């Protein structure tokens, strides 16, 4: 015979409800403590945000060229601040711009923009009016010269183009338009002394540093800028310029938009 089932609703309540509430509260508090401890423990695994303490220079500094016969090495300029007085006509160098230095004055690894500084024949330079004030013009060996700054990241694949590191082979002279560097002449004799354009050896893009033109980074950036005209693919647009100015004889890049800088010219690609 089946037993009569009890109705638990009719069961007498516990004699000490206060103790029951106390136990429930204790368990809840314990669970909360575990959660807090877990969160605190998790936080300990998350590194604190990086806070930079030091300075960022708008100057350029020479790097170490591949060849020991490079003029930068020969004149003991490696790691030195770049000055306009360093350059002779048609000399150029791979440099670092806006490098960060810690509180002890030591360079912070991985900081700065790769750049090219090139001294060209002023009579050959073509530059849009809005950038003209950010090209340095000076007499070099009795010849009017112009010093231009360029962001050293190829627009094709973000490689680092070079200036006169190696001779551009004749097989790569099938230009979209002839570089005007080929019009260079000897300042004394007037004889033709053609100069190779900027050459990215990774994929053979080339740029003309005396022909600065308007260009635009493609979507999604759609950023207009001024740069050295591309003369050989696979690049299909200009190599961005860096506005530069003199502080005494030291060359400085202009980064702040309020001063005429254009950080968006570089952040639009190769991030």
CSV table of C-alpha atoms in Angstrom, one decimal:
chain,number,residue,atom,x,y,z
A,1,UNK,CA,0.0,0.0,0.0
A,2,UNK,CA,1.4,3.3,-1.0
A,3,UNK,CA,2.5,5.6,1.8
A,4,UNK,CA,0.8,8.9,2.2
A,5,UNK,CA,3.1,11.6,0.7
A,6,UNK,CA,4.0,14.5,3.0
A,7,UNK,CA,3.3,18.0,2.0
A,8,UNK,CA,6.5,19.9,2.6
A,9,UNK,CA,4.6,23.1,2.7
A,10,UNK,CA,3.1,22.0,5.9
A,11,UNK,CA,6.5,21.3,7.5
A,12,UNK,CA,7.3,23.3,10.6
A,13,UNK,CA,9.8,26.1,9.8
A,14,UNK,CA,13.3,25.7,11.4
A,15,UNK,CA,13.5,26.8,15.0
A,16,UNK,CA,16.4,29.2,14.3
A,17,UNK,CA,15.7,31.2,11.2
A,18,UNK,CA,18.3,33.8,12.2
A,19,UNK,CA,21.1,31.3,12.1
A,20,UNK,CA,19.9,30.1,8.7
A,21,UNK,CA,20.0,33.7,7.4
A,22,UNK,CA,23.4,34.1,8.9
A,23,UNK,CA,24.7,31.0,7.2
A,24,UNK,CA,23.2,32.1,3.9
A,25,UNK,CA,24.8,35.6,4.3
A,26,UNK,CA,28.1,34.0,5.2
A,27,UNK,CA,28.0,31.8,2.1
A,28,UNK,CA,27.1,34.7,-0.1
A,29,UNK,CA,29.8,36.9,1.3
A,30,UNK,CA,32.3,34.0,0.8
A,31,UNK,CA,31.2,33.6,-2.8
A,32,UNK,CA,31.6,37.4,-3.3
A,33,UNK,CA,35.0,37.2,-1.8
A,34,UNK,CA,36.0,34.5,-4.2
A,35,UNK,CA,34.7,36.5,-7.1
A,36,UNK,CA,36.7,39.6,-5.9
A,37,UNK,CA,39.8,37.5,-5.3
A,38,UNK,CA,39.4,36.0,-8.8
A,39,UNK,CA,39.0,39.4,-10.4
A,40,UNK,CA,42.0,40.8,-8.5
A,41,UNK,CA,44.0,37.8,-9.4
A,42,UNK,CA,43.0,38.2,-13.1
A,43,UNK,CA,44.1,41.8,-12.9
A,44,UNK,CA,47.5,40.8,-11.7
A,45,UNK,CA,48.0,39.0,-15.0
A,46,UNK,CA,47.2,42.1,-17.1
A,47,UNK,CA,50.3,44.2,-17.6
A,48,UNK,CA,49.9,47.9,-16.7
A,49,UNK,CA,49.6,50.3,-19.6
A,50,UNK,CA,52.9,51.6,-21.1
A,51,UNK,CA,53.5,55.2,-20.0
A,52,UNK,CA,56.4,56.8,-21.9
A,53,UNK,CA,58.6,59.1,-19.9
A,54,UNK,CA,61.2,60.9,-22.0
A,55,UNK,CA,61.4,63.1,-25.1
A,56,UNK,CA,60.6,62.7,-28.8
A,57,UNK,CA,62.9,64.7,-31.1
A,58,UNK,CA,61.8,66.3,-34.4
A,59,UNK,CA,65.3,66.0,-35.6
A,60,UNK,CA,66.7,63.4,-37.9
A,61,UNK,CA,69.6,61.0,-37.0
A,62,UNK,CA,71.8,59.1,-39.3
A,63,UNK,CA,71.7,55.3,-39.3
A,64,UNK,CA,74.4,52.9,-40.2
A,65,UNK,CA,74.7,52.4,-44.0
A,66,UNK,CA,75.3,49.0,-45.5
A,67,UNK,CA,78.6,50.0,-47.1
A,68,UNK,CA,81.6,51.1,-45.0
A,69,UNK,CA,82.5,53.4,-47.9
A,70,UNK,CA,79.3,55.4,-47.7
A,71,UNK,CA,79.9,59.1,-47.0
A,72,UNK,CA,78.0,59.0,-43.7
A,73,UNK,CA,80.4,56.4,-42.4
A,74,UNK,CA,83.5,58.2,-43.9
A,75,UNK,CA,82.6,61.4,-42.2
A,76,UNK,CA,81.8,59.8,-38.8
A,77,UNK,CA,78.1,60.9,-38.9
A,78,UNK,CA,76.5,57.6,-37.8
A,79,UNK,CA,73.9,58.3,-35.0
A,80,UNK,CA,74.6,62.0,-35.3
A,81,UNK,CA,71.9,64.7,-35.8
A,82,UNK,CA,71.4,65.6,-39.5
A,83,UNK,CA,72.5,69.1,-40.5
A,84,UNK,CA,72.1,70.9,-43.8
A,85,UNK,CA,75.9,71.6,-43.8
A,86,UNK,CA,76.5,67.8,-44.0
A,87,UNK,CA,75.4,67.5,-47.6
A,88,UNK,CA,77.0,67.9,-51.0
A,89,UNK,CA,75.0,68.1,-54.2
A,90,UNK,CA,73.1,64.8,-54.9
A,91,UNK,CA,74.1,63.3,-51.6
A,92,UNK,CA,71.3,61.6,-49.6
A,93,UNK,CA,71.0,59.4,-46.5
A,94,UNK,CA,68.6,57.0,-44.8
A,95,UNK,CA,67.8,58.5,-41.4
A,96,UNK,CA,65.4,58.2,-38.5
A,97,UNK,CA,62.9,60.9,-37.7
A,98,UNK,CA,61.1,61.5,-34.3
A,99,UNK,CA,63.1,59.0,-32.4
A,100,UNK,CA,62.2,58.7,-28.7
A,101,UNK,CA,64.7,59.0,-25.9
A,102,UNK,CA,64.2,57.9,-22.3
A,103,UNK,CA,65.0,60.0,-19.2
A,104,UNK,CA,68.6,58.9,-19.4
A,105,UNK,CA,68.9,60.1,-23.0
A,106,UNK,CA,69.1,56.6,-24.4
A,107,UNK,CA,67.2,55.9,-27.7
A,108,UNK,CA,64.0,53.8,-27.3
A,109,UNK,CA,64.2,50.8,-29.6
A,110,UNK,CA,61.6,50.6,-32.3
A,111,UNK,CA,60.6,54.3,-32.2
A,112,UNK,CA,60.9,56.9,-35.0
A,113,UNK,CA,59.9,57.2,-38.7
A,114,UNK,CA,62.4,55.9,-41.4
A,115,UNK,CA,63.2,58.8,-43.7
A,116,UNK,CA,65.3,60.0,-46.6
A,117,UNK,CA,67.1,63.3,-46.8
A,118,UNK,CA,68.4,64.2,-50.2
A,119,UNK,CA,70.2,67.3,-51.5
A,120,UNK,CA,69.2,68.0,-55.1
A,121,UNK,CA,69.9,70.6,-57.8
A,122,UNK,CA,67.5,73.5,-57.1
A,123,UNK,CA,67.0,74.4,-60.7
A,124,UNK,CA,65.5,70.9,-61.4
A,125,UNK,CA,63.1,70.9,-58.4
A,126,UNK,CA,59.4,71.1,-59.0
A,127,UNK,CA,57.3,71.5,-55.9
A,128,UNK,CA,53.7,72.5,-55.2
A,129,UNK,CA,53.5,76.0,-53.7
A,130,UNK,CA,52.1,74.8,-50.4
A,131,UNK,CA,55.2,72.7,-49.7
A,132,UNK,CA,57.7,75.2,-51.0
A,133,UNK,CA,58.3,76.7,-47.6
A,134,UNK,CA,59.1,73.2,-46.2
A,135,UNK,CA,62.0,72.6,-48.6
A,136,UNK,CA,65.4,73.8,-47.5
A,137,UNK,CA,67.2,75.9,-50.1
A,138,UNK,CA,70.9,76.8,-49.7
A,139,UNK,CA,74.1,77.2,-51.7
A,140,UNK,CA,76.2,74.0,-51.9
A,141,UNK,CA,79.6,74.4,-53.4
A,142,UNK,CA,78.5,77.5,-55.3
A,143,UNK,CA,75.4,75.8,-56.7
A,144,UNK,CA,71.8,76.6,-55.7
A,145,UNK,CA,70.6,73.4,-54.0
A,146,UNK,CA,67.4,72.1,-52.3
A,147,UNK,CA,67.2,69.6,-49.5
A,148,UNK,CA,64.0,67.5,-49.5
A,149,UNK,CA,62.6,65.1,-46.8
A,150,UNK,CA,60.7,61.9,-47.7
A,151,UNK,CA,59.0,59.2,-45.7
A,152,UNK,CA,61.1,56.0,-46.4
A,153,UNK,CA,58.3,53.5,-46.7
A,154,UNK,CA,57.5,52.3,-50.3
A,155,UNK,CA,53.8,52.8,-51.1
A,156,UNK,CA,53.7,49.4,-52.8
A,157,UNK,CA,54.5,47.1,-49.9
A,158,UNK,CA,56.0,49.2,-47.1
A,159,UNK,CA,59.7,48.2,-47.9
A,160,UNK,CA,62.5,50.8,-47.4
A,161,UNK,CA,63.7,52.4,-50.7
A,162,UNK,CA,67.2,53.7,-50.9
A,163,UNK,CA,69.1,56.6,-52.5
A,164,UNK,CA,72.1,55.6,-54.5
A,165,UNK,CA,72.9,52.5,-52.5
A,166,UNK,CA,73.3,50.6,-55.7
A,167,UNK,CA,73.2,51.6,-59.4
A,168,UNK,CA,69.8,51.0,-61.0
A,169,UNK,CA,70.4,48.4,-63.8
A,170,UNK,CA,69.5,49.4,-67.4
A,171,UNK,CA,66.9,46.6,-67.4
A,172,UNK,CA,64.9,48.8,-65.0
A,173,UNK,CA,65.0,51.9,-67.1
A,174,UNK,CA,61.6,51.2,-68.7
A,175,UNK,CA,60.1,54.2,-66.9
A,176,UNK,CA,56.4,55.4,-66.8
A,177,UNK,CA,57.9,58.8,-67.2
A,178,UNK,CA,61.6,59.7,-67.3
A,179,UNK,CA,62.9,60.8,-63.9
A,180,UNK,CA,64.1,64.4,-64.0
A,181,UNK,CA,67.1,63.4,-62.0
A,182,UNK,CA,68.5,62.3,-65.3
A,183,UNK,CA,68.8,66.0,-66.2
A,184,UNK,CA,71.5,66.7,-63.6
A,185,UNK,CA,74.6,68.5,-64.9
A,186,UNK,CA,78.1,69.0,-63.6
A,187,UNK,CA,78.1,72.5,-61.9
A,188,UNK,CA,81.6,73.3,-63.3
A,189,UNK,CA,81.6,71.8,-66.8
A,190,UNK,CA,77.9,71.7,-67.5
A,191,UNK,CA,78.3,68.1,-68.7
A,192,UNK,CA,75.4,65.7,-68.2
A,193,UNK,CA,75.7,63.7,-65.0
A,194,UNK,CA,72.4,61.7,-64.8
A,195,UNK,CA,71.4,60.7,-61.3
A,196,UNK,CA,69.4,57.5,-60.5
A,197,UNK,CA,66.0,58.0,-58.8
A,198,UNK,CA,65.1,56.6,-55.5
A,199,UNK,CA,65.0,52.8,-55.8
A,200,UNK,CA,63.2,50.2,-53.7
A,201,UNK,CA,65.1,47.0,-54.5
A,202,UNK,CA,62.5,44.7,-53.0
A,203,UNK,CA,60.1,45.1,-56.0
A,204,UNK,CA,61.8,47.8,-58.1
A,205,UNK,CA,59.5,50.7,-57.5
A,206,UNK,CA,61.3,54.0,-58.2
A,207,UNK,CA,60.6,57.7,-57.3
A,208,UNK,CA,61.9,61.0,-58.6
A,209,UNK,CA,62.9,63.3,-55.7
A,210,UNK,CA,63.0,66.5,-57.8
A,211,UNK,CA,59.5,66.1,-59.0
A,212,UNK,CA,57.1,66.5,-56.1
A,213,UNK,CA,53.5,66.1,-57.0
A,214,UNK,CA,50.0,65.8,-55.5
A,215,UNK,CA,48.8,62.3,-54.9
A,216,UNK,CA,46.2,60.4,-52.8
A,217,UNK,CA,46.3,57.3,-50.7
A,218,UNK,CA,43.6,54.9,-51.9
A,219,UNK,CA,40.5,53.8,-50.0
A,220,UNK,CA,39.8,53.4,-47.2
A,221,UNK,CA,42.2,56.2,-46.3
A,222,UNK,CA,41.5,58.5,-49.2
A,223,UNK,CA,44.2,60.9,-47.9
A,224,UNK,CA,45.6,63.5,-50.3
A,225,UNK,CA,49.3,64.3,-49.9
A,226,UNK,CA,52.4,65.5,-51.7
A,227,UNK,CA,55.3,63.2,-52.6
A,228,UNK,CA,58.1,62.2,-55.0
A,229,UNK,CA,56.5,61.1,-58.2
A,230,UNK,CA,56.6,57.4,-59.0
A,231,UNK,CA,58.4,56.7,-62.3
A,232,UNK,CA,58.6,52.9,-62.2
A,233,UNK,CA,56.1,50.3,-60.8
A,234,UNK,CA,54.8,48.4,-59.1
A,235,UNK,CA,54.2,51.6,-57.1
A,236,UNK,CA,51.3,53.5,-58.5
A,237,UNK,CA,51.5,56.8,-56.5
A,238,UNK,CA,54.0,59.2,-55.0
A,239,UNK,CA,56.4,58.6,-52.0
A,240,UNK,CA,55.2,61.0,-49.2
A,241,UNK,CA,57.2,64.0,-48.4
A,242,UNK,CA,58.2,65.1,-44.9
A,243,UNK,CA,58.0,68.9,-44.5
A,244,UNK,CA,61.4,70.1,-43.1
A,245,UNK,CA,62.9,73.3,-41.8
A,246,UNK,CA,66.1,74.6,-40.3
A,247,UNK,CA,66.9,75.2,-36.6
A,248,UNK,CA,70.3,76.8,-37.0
A,249,UNK,CA,72.0,74.3,-39.2
A,250,UNK,CA,70.0,71.3,-37.9
A,251,UNK,CA,67.3,69.9,-40.1
A,252,UNK,CA,64.0,69.3,-38.3
A,253,UNK,CA,60.8,67.6,-39.6
A,254,UNK,CA,57.5,69.3,-39.1
A,255,UNK,CA,54.9,66.9,-37.5
A,256,UNK,CA,52.4,69.1,-35.7
A,257,UNK,CA,49.5,70.1,-38.1
A,258,UNK,CA,49.4,73.5,-36.4
A,259,UNK,CA,52.9,74.1,-37.7
A,260,UNK,CA,52.3,72.7,-41.2
A,261,UNK,CA,52.9,69.0,-40.5
A,262,UNK,CA,50.9,66.2,-42.0
A,263,UNK,CA,51.0,63.0,-39.8
A,264,UNK,CA,48.1,61.5,-41.8
A,265,UNK,CA,50.4,61.3,-44.8
A,266,UNK,CA,52.3,58.5,-43.0
A,267,UNK,CA,49.6,56.9,-40.8
A,268,UNK,CA,47.4,56.3,-43.9
A,269,UNK,CA,49.5,53.3,-44.8
A,270,UNK,CA,52.2,51.0,-43.4
A,271,UNK,CA,50.8,51.2,-39.9
